[in-house]
mmCIF file with all atom_site columns, C-alpha atoms in Angstrom:
data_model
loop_
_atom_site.group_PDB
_atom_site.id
_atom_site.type_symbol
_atom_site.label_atom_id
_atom_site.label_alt_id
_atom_site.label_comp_id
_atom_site.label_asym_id
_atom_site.label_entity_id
_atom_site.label_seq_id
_atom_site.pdbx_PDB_ins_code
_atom_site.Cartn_x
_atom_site.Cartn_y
_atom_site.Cartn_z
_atom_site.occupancy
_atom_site.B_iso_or_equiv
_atom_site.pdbx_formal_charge
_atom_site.auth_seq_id
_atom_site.auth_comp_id
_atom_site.auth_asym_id
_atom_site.auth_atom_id
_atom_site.pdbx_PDB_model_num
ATOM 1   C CA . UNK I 1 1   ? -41.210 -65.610 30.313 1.00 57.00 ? 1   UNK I CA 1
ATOM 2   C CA . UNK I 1 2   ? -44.852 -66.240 31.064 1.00 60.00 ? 2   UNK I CA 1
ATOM 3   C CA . UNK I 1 3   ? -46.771 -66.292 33.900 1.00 63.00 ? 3   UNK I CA 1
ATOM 4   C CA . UNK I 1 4   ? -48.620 -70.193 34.387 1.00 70.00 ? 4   UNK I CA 1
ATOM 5   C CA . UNK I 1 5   ? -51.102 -71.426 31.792 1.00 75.00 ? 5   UNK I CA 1
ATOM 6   C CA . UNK I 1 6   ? -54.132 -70.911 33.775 1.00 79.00 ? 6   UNK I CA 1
ATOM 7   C CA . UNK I 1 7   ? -53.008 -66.956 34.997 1.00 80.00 ? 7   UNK I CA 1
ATOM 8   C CA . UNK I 1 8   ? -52.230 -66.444 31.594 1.00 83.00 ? 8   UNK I CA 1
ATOM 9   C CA . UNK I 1 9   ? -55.498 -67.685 29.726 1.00 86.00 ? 9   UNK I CA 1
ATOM 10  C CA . UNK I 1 10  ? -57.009 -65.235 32.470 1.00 86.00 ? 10  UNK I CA 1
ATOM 11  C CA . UNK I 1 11  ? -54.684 -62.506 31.431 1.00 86.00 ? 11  UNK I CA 1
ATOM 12  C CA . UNK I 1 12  ? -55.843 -63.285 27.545 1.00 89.00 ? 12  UNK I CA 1
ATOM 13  C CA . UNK I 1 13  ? -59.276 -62.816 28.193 1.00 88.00 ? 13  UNK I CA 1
ATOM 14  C CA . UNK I 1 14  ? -59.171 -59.904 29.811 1.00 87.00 ? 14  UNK I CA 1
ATOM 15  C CA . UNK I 1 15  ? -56.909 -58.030 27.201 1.00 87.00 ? 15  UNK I CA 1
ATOM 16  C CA . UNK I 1 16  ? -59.422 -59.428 24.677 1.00 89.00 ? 16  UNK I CA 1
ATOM 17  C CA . UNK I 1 17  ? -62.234 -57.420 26.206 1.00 84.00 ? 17  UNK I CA 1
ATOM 18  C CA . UNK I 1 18  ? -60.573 -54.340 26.750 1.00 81.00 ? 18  UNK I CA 1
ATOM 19  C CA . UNK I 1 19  ? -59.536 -54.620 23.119 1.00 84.00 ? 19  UNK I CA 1
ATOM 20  C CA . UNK I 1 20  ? -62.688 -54.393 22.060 1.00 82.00 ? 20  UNK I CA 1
ATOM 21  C CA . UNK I 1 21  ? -64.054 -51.319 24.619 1.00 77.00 ? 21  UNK I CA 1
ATOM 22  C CA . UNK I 1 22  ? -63.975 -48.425 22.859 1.00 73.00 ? 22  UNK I CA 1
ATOM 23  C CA . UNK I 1 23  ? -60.826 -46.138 24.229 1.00 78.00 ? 23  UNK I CA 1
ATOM 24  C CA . UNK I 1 24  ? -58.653 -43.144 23.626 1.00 80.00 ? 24  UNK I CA 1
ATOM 25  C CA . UNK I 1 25  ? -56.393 -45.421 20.990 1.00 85.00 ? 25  UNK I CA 1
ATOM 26  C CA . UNK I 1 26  ? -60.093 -46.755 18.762 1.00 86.00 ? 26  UNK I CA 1
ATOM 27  C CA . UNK I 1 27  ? -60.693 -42.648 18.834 1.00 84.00 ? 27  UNK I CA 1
ATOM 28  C CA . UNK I 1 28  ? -57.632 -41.661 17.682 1.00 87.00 ? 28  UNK I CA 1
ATOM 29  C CA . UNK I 1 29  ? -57.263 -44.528 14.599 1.00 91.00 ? 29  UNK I CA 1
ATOM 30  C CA . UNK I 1 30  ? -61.185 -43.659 14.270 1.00 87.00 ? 30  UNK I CA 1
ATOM 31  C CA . UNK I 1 31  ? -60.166 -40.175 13.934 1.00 85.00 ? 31  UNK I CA 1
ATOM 32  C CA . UNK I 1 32  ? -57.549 -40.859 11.573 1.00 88.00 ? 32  UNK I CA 1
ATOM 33  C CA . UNK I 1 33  ? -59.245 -42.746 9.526  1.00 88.00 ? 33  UNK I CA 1
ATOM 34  C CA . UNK I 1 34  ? -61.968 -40.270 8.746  1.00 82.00 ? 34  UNK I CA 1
ATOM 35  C CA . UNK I 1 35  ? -59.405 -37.563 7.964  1.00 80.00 ? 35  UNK I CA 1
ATOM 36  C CA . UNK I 1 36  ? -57.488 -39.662 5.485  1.00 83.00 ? 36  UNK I CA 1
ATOM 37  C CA . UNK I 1 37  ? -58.382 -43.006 5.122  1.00 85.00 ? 37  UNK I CA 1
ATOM 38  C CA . UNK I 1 38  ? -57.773 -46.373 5.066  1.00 89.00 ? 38  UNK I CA 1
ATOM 39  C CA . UNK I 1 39  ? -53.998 -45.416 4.625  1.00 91.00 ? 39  UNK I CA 1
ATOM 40  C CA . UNK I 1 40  ? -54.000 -42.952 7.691  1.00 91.00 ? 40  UNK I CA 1
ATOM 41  C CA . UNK I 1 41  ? -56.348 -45.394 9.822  1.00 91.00 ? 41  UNK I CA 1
ATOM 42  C CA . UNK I 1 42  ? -53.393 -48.066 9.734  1.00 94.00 ? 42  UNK I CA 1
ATOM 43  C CA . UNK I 1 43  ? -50.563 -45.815 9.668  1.00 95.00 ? 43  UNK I CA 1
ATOM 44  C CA . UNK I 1 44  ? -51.926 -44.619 13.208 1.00 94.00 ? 44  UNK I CA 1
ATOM 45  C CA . UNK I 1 45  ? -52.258 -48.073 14.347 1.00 95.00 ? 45  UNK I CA 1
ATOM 46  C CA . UNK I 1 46  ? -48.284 -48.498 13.350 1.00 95.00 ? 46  UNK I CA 1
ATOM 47  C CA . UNK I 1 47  ? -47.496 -45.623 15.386 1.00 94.00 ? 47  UNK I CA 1
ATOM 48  C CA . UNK I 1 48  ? -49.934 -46.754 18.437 1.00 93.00 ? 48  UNK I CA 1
ATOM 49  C CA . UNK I 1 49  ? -47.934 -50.163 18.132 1.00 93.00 ? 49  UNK I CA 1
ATOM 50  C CA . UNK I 1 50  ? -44.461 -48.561 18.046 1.00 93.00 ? 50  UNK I CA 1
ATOM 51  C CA . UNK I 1 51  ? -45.523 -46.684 21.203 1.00 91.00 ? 51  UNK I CA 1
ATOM 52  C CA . UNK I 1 52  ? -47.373 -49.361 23.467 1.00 90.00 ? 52  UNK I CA 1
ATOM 53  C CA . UNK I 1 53  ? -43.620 -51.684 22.613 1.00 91.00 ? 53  UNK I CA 1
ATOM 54  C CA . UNK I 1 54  ? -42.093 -48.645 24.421 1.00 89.00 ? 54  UNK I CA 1
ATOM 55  C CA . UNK I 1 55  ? -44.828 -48.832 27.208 1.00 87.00 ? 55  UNK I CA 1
ATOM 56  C CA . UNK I 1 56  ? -44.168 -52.417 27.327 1.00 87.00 ? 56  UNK I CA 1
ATOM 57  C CA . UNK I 1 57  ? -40.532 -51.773 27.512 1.00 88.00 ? 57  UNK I CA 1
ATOM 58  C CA . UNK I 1 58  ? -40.487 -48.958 30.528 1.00 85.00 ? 58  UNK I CA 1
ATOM 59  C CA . UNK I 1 59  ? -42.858 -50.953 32.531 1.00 83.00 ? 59  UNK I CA 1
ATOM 60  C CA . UNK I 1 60  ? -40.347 -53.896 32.343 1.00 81.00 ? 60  UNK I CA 1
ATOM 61  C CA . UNK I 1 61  ? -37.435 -51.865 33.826 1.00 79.00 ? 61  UNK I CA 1
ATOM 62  C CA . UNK I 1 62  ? -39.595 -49.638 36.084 1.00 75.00 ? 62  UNK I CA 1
ATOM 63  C CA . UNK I 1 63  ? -39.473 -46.454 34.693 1.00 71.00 ? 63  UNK I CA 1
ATOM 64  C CA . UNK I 1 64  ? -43.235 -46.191 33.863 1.00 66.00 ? 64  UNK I CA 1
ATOM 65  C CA . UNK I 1 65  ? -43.680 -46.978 38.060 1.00 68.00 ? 65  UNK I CA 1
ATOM 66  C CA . UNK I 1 66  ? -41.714 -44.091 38.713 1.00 67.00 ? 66  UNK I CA 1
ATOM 67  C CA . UNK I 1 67  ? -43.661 -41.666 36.415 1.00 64.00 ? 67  UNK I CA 1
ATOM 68  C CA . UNK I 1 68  ? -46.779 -42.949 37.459 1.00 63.00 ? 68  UNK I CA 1
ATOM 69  C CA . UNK I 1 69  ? -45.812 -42.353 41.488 1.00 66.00 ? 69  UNK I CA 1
ATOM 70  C CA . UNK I 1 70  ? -44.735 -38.824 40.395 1.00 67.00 ? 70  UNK I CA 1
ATOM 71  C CA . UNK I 1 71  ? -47.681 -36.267 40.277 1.00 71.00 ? 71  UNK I CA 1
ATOM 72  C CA . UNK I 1 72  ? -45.650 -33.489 38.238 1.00 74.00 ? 72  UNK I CA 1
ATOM 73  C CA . UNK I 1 73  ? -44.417 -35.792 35.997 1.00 68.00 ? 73  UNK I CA 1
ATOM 74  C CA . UNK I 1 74  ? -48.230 -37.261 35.316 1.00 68.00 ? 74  UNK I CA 1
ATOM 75  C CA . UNK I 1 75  ? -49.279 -33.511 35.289 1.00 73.00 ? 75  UNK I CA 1
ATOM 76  C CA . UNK I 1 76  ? -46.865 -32.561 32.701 1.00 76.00 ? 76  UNK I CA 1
ATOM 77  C CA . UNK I 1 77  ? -47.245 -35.388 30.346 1.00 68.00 ? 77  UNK I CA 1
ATOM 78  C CA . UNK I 1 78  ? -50.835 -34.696 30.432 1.00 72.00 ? 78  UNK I CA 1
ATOM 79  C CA . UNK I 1 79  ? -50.634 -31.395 29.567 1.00 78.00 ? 79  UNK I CA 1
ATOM 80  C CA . UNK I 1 80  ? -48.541 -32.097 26.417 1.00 76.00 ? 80  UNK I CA 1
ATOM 81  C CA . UNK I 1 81  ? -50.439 -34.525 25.444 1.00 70.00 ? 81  UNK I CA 1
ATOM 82  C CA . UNK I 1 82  ? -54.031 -32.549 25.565 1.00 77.00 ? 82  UNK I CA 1
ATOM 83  C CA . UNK I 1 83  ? -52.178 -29.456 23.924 1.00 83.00 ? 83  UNK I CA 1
ATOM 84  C CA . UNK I 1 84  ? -50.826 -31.515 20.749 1.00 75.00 ? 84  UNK I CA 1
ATOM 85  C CA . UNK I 1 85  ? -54.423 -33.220 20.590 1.00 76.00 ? 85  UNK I CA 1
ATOM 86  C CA . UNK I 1 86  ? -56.329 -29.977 20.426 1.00 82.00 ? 86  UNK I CA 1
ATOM 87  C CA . UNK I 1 87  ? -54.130 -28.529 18.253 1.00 80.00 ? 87  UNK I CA 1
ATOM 88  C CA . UNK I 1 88  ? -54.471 -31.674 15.581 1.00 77.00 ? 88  UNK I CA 1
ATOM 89  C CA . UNK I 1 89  ? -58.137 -31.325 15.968 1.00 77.00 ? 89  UNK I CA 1
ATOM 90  C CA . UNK I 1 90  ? -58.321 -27.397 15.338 1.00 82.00 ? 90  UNK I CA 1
ATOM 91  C CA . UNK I 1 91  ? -55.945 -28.421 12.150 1.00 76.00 ? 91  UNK I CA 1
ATOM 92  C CA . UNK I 1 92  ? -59.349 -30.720 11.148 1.00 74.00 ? 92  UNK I CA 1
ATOM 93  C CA . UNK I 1 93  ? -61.686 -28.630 11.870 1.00 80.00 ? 93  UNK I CA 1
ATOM 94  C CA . UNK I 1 94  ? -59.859 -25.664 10.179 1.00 78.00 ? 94  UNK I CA 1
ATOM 95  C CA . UNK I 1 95  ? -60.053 -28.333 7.179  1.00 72.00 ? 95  UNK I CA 1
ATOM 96  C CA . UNK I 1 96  ? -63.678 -28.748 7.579  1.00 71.00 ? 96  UNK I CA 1
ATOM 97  C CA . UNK I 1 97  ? -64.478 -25.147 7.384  1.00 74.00 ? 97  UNK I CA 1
ATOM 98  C CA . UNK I 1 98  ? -62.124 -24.161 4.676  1.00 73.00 ? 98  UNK I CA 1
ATOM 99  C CA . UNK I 1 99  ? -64.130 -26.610 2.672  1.00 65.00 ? 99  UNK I CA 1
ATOM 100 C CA . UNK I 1 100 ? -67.410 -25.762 3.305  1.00 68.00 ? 100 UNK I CA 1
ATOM 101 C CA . UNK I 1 101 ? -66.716 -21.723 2.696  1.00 67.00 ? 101 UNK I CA 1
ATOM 102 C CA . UNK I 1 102 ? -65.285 -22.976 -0.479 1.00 62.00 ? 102 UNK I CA 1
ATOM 103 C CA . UNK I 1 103 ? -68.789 -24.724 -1.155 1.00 57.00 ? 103 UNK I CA 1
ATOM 104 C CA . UNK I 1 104 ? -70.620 -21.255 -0.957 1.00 55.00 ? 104 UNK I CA 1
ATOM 105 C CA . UNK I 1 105 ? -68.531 -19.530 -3.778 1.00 55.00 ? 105 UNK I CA 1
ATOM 106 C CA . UNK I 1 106 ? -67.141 -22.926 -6.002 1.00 54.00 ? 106 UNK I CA 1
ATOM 107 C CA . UNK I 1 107 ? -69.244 -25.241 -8.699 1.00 49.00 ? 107 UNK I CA 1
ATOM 108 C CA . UNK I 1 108 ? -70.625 -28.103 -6.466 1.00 49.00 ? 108 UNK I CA 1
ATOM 109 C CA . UNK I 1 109 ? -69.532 -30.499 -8.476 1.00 50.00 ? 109 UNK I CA 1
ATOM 110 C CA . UNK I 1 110 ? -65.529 -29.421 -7.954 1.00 51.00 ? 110 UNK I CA 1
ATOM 111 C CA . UNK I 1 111 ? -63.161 -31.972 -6.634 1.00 51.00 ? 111 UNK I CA 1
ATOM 112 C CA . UNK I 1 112 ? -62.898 -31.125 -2.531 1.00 51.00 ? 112 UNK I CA 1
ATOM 113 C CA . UNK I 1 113 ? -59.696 -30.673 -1.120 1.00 54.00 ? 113 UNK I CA 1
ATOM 114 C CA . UNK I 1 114 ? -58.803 -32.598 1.935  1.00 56.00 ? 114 UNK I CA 1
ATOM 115 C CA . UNK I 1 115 ? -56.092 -31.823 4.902  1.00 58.00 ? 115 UNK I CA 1
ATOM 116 C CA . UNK I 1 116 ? -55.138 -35.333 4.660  1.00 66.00 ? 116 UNK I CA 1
ATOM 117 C CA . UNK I 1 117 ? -51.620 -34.982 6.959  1.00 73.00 ? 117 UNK I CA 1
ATOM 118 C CA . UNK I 1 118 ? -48.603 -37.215 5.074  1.00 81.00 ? 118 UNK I CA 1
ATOM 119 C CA . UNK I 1 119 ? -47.905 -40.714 6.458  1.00 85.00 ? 119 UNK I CA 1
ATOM 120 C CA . UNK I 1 120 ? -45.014 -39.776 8.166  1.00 89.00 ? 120 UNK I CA 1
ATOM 121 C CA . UNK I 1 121 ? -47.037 -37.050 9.980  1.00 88.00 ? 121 UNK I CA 1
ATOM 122 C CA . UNK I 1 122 ? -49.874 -39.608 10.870 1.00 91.00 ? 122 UNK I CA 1
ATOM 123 C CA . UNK I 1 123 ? -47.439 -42.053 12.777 1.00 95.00 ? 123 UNK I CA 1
ATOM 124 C CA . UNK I 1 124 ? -45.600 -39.242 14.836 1.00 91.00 ? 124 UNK I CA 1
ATOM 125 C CA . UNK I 1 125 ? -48.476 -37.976 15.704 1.00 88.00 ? 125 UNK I CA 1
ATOM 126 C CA . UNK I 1 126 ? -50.085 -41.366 17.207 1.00 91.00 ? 126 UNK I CA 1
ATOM 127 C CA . UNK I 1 127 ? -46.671 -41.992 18.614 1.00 91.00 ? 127 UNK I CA 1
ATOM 128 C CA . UNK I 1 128 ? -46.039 -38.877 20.914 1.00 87.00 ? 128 UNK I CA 1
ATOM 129 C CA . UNK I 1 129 ? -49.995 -38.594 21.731 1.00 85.00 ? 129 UNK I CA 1
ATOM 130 C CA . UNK I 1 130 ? -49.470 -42.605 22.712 1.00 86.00 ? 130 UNK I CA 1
ATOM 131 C CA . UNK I 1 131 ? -46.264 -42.206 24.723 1.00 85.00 ? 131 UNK I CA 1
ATOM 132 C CA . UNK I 1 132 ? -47.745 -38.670 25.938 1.00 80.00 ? 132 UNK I CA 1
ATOM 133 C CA . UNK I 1 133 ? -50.931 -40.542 27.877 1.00 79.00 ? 133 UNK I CA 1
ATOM 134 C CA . UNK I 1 134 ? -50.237 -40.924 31.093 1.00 77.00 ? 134 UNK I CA 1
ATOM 135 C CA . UNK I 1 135 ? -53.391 -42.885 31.570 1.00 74.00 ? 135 UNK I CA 1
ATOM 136 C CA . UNK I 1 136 ? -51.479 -45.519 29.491 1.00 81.00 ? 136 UNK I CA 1
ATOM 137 C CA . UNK I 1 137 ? -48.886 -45.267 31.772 1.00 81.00 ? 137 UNK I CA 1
ATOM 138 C CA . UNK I 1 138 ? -50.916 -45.756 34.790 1.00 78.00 ? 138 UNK I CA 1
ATOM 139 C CA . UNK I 1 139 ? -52.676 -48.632 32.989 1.00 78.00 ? 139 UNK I CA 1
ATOM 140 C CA . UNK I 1 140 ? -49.345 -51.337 32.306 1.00 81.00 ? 140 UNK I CA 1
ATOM 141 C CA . UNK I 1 141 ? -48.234 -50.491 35.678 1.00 78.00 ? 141 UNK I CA 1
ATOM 142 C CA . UNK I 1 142 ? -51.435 -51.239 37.151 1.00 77.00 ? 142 UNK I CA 1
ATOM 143 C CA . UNK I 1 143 ? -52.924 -54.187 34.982 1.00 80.00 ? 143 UNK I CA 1
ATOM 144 C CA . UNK I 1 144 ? -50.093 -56.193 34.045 1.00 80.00 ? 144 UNK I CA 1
ATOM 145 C CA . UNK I 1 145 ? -48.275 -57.265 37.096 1.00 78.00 ? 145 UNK I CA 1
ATOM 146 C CA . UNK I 1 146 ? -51.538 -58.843 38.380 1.00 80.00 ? 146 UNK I CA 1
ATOM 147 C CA . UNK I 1 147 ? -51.038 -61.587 35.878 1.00 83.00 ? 147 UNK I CA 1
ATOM 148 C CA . UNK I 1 148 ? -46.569 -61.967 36.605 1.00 79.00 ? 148 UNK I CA 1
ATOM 149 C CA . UNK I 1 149 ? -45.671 -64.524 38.675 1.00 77.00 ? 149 UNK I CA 1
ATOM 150 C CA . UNK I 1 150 ? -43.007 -64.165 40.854 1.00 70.00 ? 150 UNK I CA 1
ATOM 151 C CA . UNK I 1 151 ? -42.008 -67.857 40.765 1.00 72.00 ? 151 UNK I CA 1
ATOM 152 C CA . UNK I 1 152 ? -41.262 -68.122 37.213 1.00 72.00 ? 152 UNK I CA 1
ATOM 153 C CA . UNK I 1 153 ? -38.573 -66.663 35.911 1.00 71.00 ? 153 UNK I CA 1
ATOM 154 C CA . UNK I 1 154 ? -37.798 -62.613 35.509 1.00 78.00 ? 154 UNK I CA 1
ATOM 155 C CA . UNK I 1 155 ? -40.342 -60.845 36.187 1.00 78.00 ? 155 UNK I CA 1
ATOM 156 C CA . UNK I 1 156 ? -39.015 -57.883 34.156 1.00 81.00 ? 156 UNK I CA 1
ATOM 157 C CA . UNK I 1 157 ? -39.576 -60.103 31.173 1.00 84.00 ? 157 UNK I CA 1
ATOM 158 C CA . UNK I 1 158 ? -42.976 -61.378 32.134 1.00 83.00 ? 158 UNK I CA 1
ATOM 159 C CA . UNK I 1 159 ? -44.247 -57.796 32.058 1.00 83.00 ? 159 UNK I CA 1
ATOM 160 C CA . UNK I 1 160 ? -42.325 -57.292 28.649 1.00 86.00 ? 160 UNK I CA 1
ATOM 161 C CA . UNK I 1 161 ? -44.155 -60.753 27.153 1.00 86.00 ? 161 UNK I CA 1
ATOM 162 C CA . UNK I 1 162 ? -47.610 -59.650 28.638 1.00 87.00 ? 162 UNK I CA 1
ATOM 163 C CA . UNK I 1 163 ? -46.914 -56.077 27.467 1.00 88.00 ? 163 UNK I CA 1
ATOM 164 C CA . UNK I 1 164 ? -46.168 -57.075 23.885 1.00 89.00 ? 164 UNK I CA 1
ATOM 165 C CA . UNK I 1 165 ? -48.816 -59.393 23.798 1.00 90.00 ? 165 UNK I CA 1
ATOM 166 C CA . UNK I 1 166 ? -51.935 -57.060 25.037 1.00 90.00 ? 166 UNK I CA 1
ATOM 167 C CA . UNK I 1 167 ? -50.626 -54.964 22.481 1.00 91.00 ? 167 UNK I CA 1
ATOM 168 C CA . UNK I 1 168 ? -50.729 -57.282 19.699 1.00 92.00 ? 168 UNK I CA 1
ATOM 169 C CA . UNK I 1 169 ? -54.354 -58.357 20.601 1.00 92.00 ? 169 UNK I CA 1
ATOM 170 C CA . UNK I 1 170 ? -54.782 -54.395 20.642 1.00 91.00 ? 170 UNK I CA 1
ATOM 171 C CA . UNK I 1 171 ? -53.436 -53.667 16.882 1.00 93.00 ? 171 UNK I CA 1
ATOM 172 C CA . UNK I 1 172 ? -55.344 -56.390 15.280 1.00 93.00 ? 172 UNK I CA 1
ATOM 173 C CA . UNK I 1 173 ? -58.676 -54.806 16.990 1.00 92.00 ? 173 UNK I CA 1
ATOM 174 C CA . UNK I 1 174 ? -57.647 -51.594 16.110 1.00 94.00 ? 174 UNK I CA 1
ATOM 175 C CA . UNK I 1 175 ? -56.789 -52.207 12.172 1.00 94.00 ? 175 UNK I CA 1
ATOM 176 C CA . UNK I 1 176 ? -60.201 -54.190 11.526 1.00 93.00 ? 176 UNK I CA 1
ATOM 177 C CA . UNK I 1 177 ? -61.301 -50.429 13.129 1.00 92.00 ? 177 UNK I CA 1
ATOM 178 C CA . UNK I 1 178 ? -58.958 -48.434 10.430 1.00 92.00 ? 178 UNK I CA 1
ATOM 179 C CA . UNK I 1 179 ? -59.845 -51.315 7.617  1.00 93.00 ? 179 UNK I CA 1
ATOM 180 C CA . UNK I 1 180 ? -63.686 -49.990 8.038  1.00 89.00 ? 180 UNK I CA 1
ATOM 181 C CA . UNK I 1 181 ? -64.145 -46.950 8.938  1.00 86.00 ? 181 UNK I CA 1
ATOM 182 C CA . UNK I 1 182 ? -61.081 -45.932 6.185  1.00 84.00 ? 182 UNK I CA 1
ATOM 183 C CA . UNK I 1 183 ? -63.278 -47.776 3.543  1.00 84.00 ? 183 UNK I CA 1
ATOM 184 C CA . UNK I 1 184 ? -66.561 -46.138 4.034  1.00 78.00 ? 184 UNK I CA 1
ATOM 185 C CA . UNK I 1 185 ? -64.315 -42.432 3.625  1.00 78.00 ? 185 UNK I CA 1
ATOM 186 C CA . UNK I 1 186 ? -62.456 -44.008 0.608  1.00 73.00 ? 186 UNK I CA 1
ATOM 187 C CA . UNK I 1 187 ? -65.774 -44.576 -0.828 1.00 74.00 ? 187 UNK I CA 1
ATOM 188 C CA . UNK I 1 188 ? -67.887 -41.493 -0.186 1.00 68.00 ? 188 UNK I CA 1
ATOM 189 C CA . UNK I 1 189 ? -65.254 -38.975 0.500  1.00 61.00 ? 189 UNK I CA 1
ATOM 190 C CA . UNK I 1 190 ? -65.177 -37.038 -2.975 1.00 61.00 ? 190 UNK I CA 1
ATOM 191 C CA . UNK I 1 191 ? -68.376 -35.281 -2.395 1.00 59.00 ? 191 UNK I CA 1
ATOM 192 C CA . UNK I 1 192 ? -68.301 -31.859 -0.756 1.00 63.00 ? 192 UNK I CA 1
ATOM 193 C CA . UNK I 1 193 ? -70.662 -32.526 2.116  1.00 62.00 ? 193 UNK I CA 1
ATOM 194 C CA . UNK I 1 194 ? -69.033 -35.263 2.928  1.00 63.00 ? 194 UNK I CA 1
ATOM 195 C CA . UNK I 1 195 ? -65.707 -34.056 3.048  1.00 65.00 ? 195 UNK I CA 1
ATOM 196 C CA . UNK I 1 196 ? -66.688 -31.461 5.299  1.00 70.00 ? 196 UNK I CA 1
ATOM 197 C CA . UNK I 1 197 ? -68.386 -33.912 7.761  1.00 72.00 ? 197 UNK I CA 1
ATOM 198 C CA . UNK I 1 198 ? -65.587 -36.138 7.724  1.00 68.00 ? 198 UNK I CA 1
ATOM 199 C CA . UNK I 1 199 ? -63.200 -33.856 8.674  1.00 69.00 ? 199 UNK I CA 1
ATOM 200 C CA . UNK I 1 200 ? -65.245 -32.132 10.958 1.00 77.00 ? 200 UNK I CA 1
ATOM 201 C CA . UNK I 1 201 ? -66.016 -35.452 12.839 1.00 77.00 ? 201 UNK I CA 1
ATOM 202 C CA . UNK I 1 202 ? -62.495 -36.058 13.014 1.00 73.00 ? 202 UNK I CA 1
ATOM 203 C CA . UNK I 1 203 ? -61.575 -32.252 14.914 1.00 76.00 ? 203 UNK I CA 1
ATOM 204 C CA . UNK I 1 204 ? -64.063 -33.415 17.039 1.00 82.00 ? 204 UNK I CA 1
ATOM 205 C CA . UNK I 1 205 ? -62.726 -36.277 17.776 1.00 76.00 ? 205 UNK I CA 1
ATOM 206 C CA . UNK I 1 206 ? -59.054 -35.237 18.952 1.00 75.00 ? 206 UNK I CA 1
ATOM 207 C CA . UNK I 1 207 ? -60.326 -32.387 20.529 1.00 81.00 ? 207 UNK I CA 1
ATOM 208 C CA . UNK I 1 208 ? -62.751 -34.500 22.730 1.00 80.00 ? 208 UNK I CA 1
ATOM 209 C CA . UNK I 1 209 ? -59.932 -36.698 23.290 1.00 72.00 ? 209 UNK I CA 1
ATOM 210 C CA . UNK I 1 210 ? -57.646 -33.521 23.910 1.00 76.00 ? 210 UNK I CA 1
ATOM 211 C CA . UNK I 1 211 ? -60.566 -32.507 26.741 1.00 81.00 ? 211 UNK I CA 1
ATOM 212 C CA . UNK I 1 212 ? -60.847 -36.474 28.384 1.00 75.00 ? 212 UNK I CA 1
ATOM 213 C CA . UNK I 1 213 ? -57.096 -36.191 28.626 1.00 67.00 ? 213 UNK I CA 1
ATOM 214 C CA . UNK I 1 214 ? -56.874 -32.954 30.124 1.00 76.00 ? 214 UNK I CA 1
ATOM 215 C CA . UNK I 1 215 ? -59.748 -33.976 33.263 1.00 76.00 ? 215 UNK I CA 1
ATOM 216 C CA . UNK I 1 216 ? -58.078 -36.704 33.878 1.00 67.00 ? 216 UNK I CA 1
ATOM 217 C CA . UNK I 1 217 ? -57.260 -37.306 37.463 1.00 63.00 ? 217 UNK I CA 1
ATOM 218 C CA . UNK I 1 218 ? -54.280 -39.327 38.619 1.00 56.00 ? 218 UNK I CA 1
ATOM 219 C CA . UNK I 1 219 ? -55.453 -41.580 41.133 1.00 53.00 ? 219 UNK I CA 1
ATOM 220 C CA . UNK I 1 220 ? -52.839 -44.170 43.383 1.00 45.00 ? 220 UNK I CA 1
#
C-alpha cells in the first residue's frame, strides 16, 4: 500500500515539516486549549484526527477531487465553516467580557467562572470546522498523490496509507501543542485577569481563523 522506500522517506519528511508550521488545526487546539485546558486541547486534537481519517478516506475514493473541482461546493463549505468559527469565537469572547464586568462589581479574590464548552462539544466542534475546510480538502488532493505510485499496487489505498499517516505525524505535533499550552492555563487560570485574557485570546483566535477561512481563494 505504499509508494517505494525512497518516495516515501521523501513523503515523511515533508509531512514532518508541515507538522510543525503553524496552521489553521495548531490554532484551533491552541485555541482550545486556552479556553479549557489541557482536557479541551486534546479533546480537539481527537476530533481533528477523527476528521483528517475522513479526509484521508474521501481522497481515496475521489470524492474530495470532485469537491475541490467544484467552485460552489468550495464556496459553500467555506462559508459554513467561517460562520460556525466566528460564532465559537463570539461565544469566547462573550466569556471574556462577562468576566471582566463581573471583576468591576465582585471581591477580587472570587473564584472566576469560565465558558469552558463540555468534551463532547469540544470534539464536534473540531470535527465539522475540520471536515468544513475546504483548504484541507484542496490540500490531500493536491499533496498526496505526488508521493502514490502508480506501479505499486491500488492507488486508492496508497492515498488512504499516506493520508492516515500525515495525519498521525499531525496529532502527535498537535497534542505536545494541547499538552503545553493546556498546562500553563491549568496552572494560572484561577485568577481573574487571567481568565479574562485566556478566553479573550481564544475568541480571537477562532474568529481570526473564521476571517483566514472566509478570504480564502480557491485556486486550480
Amino acid at each position: 500500500m505504499l509508494p517505494d522506500a525512497q518516495l516515501f522517506a521523501v513523503f515523511l519528511g515533508a509531512a514532518l515539516l508541515l507538522a510543525v508550521t503553524p496552521g489553521p488545526d495548531t490554532m484551533f487546539v491552541a485555541a482550545n486549549s486556552l479556553q479549557g485546558g489541557v482536557r479541551s486541547g486534546l479533546i480537539a486534537c481527537l476530533g481533528i484526527l477523527v476528521g483528517n481519517i475522513g479526509h484521508s478516506l474521501l481522497a481515496a475514493v475521489g470524492v474530495s477531487a470532485l469537491i475541490a473541482a467544484s467552485p460552489m461546493a468550495f464556496d459553500l463549505l467555506r462559508w459554513a465553516g467561517a460562520c460556525y468559527l466566528a460564532w465559537i469565537g463570539a461565544q469566547a469572547l462573550r466569556a471574556a467580557w462577562a468576566n471582566l464586568h463581573a471583576a468591576g462589581r465582585q471581591d477580587a479574590t472570587a473564584r472566576p467562572t469560565r465558558g469552558v464548552p463540555a468534551g463532547w462539544t469540544v470534539f464536534s466542534r473540531a470535527l465539522l470546522t475540520n471536515l468544513s475546510n475546504p483548504k484541507v480538502i484542496m490540500f490531500f488532493v493536491a499533496f498526496l498523490p505526488q508521493f502514490v505510485s502508480a506501479g505499486r499496487g491500488s492507488v486508492a489505498l496508497q492515498t488512504l496509507a499516506l493520508g492516515l499517516t500525515l495525519n498521525l505525524i499531525g496529532i502527535a505535533w498537535l497534542m505536545g501543542i494541547a499538552l503545553l499550552t493546556g498546562w500553563m492555563v491549568d496552572r494560572f487560570a484561577r485568577v481573574r485577569w487571567v481568565t479574562v485574557t485566556l478566553d479573550a485570546l481564544s475568541g480571537l483566535f477562532f474568529v481570526g481563523l473564521a476571517v483566514k477561512l472566509f478570504l480564502t481563494e480557491r485556486r486550480a
